[in-house]
Phi, psi and omega in degrees: 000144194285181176299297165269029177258320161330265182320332105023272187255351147321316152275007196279164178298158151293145172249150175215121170272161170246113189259116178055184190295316167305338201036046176300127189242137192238150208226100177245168183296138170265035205224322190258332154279001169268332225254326182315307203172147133344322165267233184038297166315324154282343202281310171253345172221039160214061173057014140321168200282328178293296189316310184290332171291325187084031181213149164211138166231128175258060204284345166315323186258173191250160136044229193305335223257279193288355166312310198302301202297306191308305167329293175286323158327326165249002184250302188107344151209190190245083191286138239183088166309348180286354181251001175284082187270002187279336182275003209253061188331136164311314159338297178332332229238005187260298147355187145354081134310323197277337185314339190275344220255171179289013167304312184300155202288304204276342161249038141304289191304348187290312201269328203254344138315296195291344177277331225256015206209346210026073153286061197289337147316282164338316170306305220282335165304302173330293183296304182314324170291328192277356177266323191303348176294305187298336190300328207255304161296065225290293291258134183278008168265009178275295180335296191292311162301339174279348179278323160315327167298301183275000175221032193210269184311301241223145142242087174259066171029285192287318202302320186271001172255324173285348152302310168301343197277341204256335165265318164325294184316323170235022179300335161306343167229000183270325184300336201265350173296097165324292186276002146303335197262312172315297204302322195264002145304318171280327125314052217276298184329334175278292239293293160318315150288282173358270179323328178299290205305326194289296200287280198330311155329308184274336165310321165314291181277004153293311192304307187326306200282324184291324191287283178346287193295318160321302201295339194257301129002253167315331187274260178354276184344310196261347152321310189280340157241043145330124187270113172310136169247129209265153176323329180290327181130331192298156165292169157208130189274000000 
């Protein structure tokens, strides 16, 4: 964060949210809460009932969900043991799979905060963490709650493309999965995006291998028309 953005919100009024059914109150710079988005931004400086008091209550978020968010705001991330794989034996994760998965309550509230705010960084810290879990976590019952979240529960934009770009990518063993199969019999619509995406992939790595091969192509080509220098010096075709 820059120097005069620090400063910024650093002079800015205090903002205090009420947080959950407990109404736990929490006290942020509103100038760095304005800075999250545009609805954020209103929220706190354009004459709403909150901006004018410096107060908004949020009994819809939990907790924990808005520490995370208070966290990235000032920071720029989150800390989430559930996305800590380093601390984590591998073992663990043969286990409570769903403890891990985007299911779980505190980054459920986590990705659906940031749509409901259009935070879009935040989504996006959000997503870089669940591919870097699926990177560690082959096991498809993770894989399968997160697609029920962002295409079942949830309609979140970034969130189903970047599942899709990740199943597309491992739809060959995401098929031999039962309860992969159970969800998009019930759902035919994943499927059907899944399969766009995927014949898109492959258009991708066709195109990628056809360009190779031009290329290769030409360079014979143009080897072969070369102008040949005959004993005398002279060219010759």
């Amino acid at each position: 964060m820059s120097h005069g953005a620090v400063e910024e919100w650093g002079a800015s009024q205090p903002f205090l949210f009420s947080v959950g059914p407990e109404k736990k109150v929490f006290t942020v710079h509103s100038a760095l809460v304005a800075q999250q988005s545009p609805t954020l931004a209103a929220l706190v400086n354009y004459g709403m009932k909150e901006s004018l008091e410096d107060y908004a209550s949020l009994p819809q978020h939990n907790v924990e969900t808005s520490v995370r968010f208070i966290d990235y705001a000032y920071t720029g991330d989150f800390e989430s043991p559930m996305f800590d794989i380093s601390i984590r034996p591998k073992e663990d994760y043969d286990g409570d799979l769903l403890s891990h998965a985007p299911s779980d309550g505190r980054s459920r509230q986590g990705l659906v905060l940031a749509d409901y705010y259009g935070i879009d960084n935040l989504m996006q810290v959000c997503i870089d963490k669940l591919r870097e879990l699926m990177r560690y976590n082959k096991e498809t019952s993770v894989i399968v709650e997160a697609i029920k979240f962002c295409f079942v529960e949830h309609a979140l934009p970034k969130l189903r493309a970047a599942m899709l770009e990740y199943c597309a990518a491992h739809l060959s063993y995401l098929i031999m999965d039962s309860e992969f199969t159970k969800l998009v019999k019930k759902d035919p619509t994943i499927m059907l995006l899944l399969t766009k995406r995927f014949m898109r992939l492959l258009e991708c790595e066709t195109a990628d291998s056809t360009d190779e091969q031009w290329k290769e192509i030409q360079g014979e080509k143009k080897k072969r028309m070369r102008p040949r220098i005959s004993p005398s010096g002279s060219q010759s075709t």
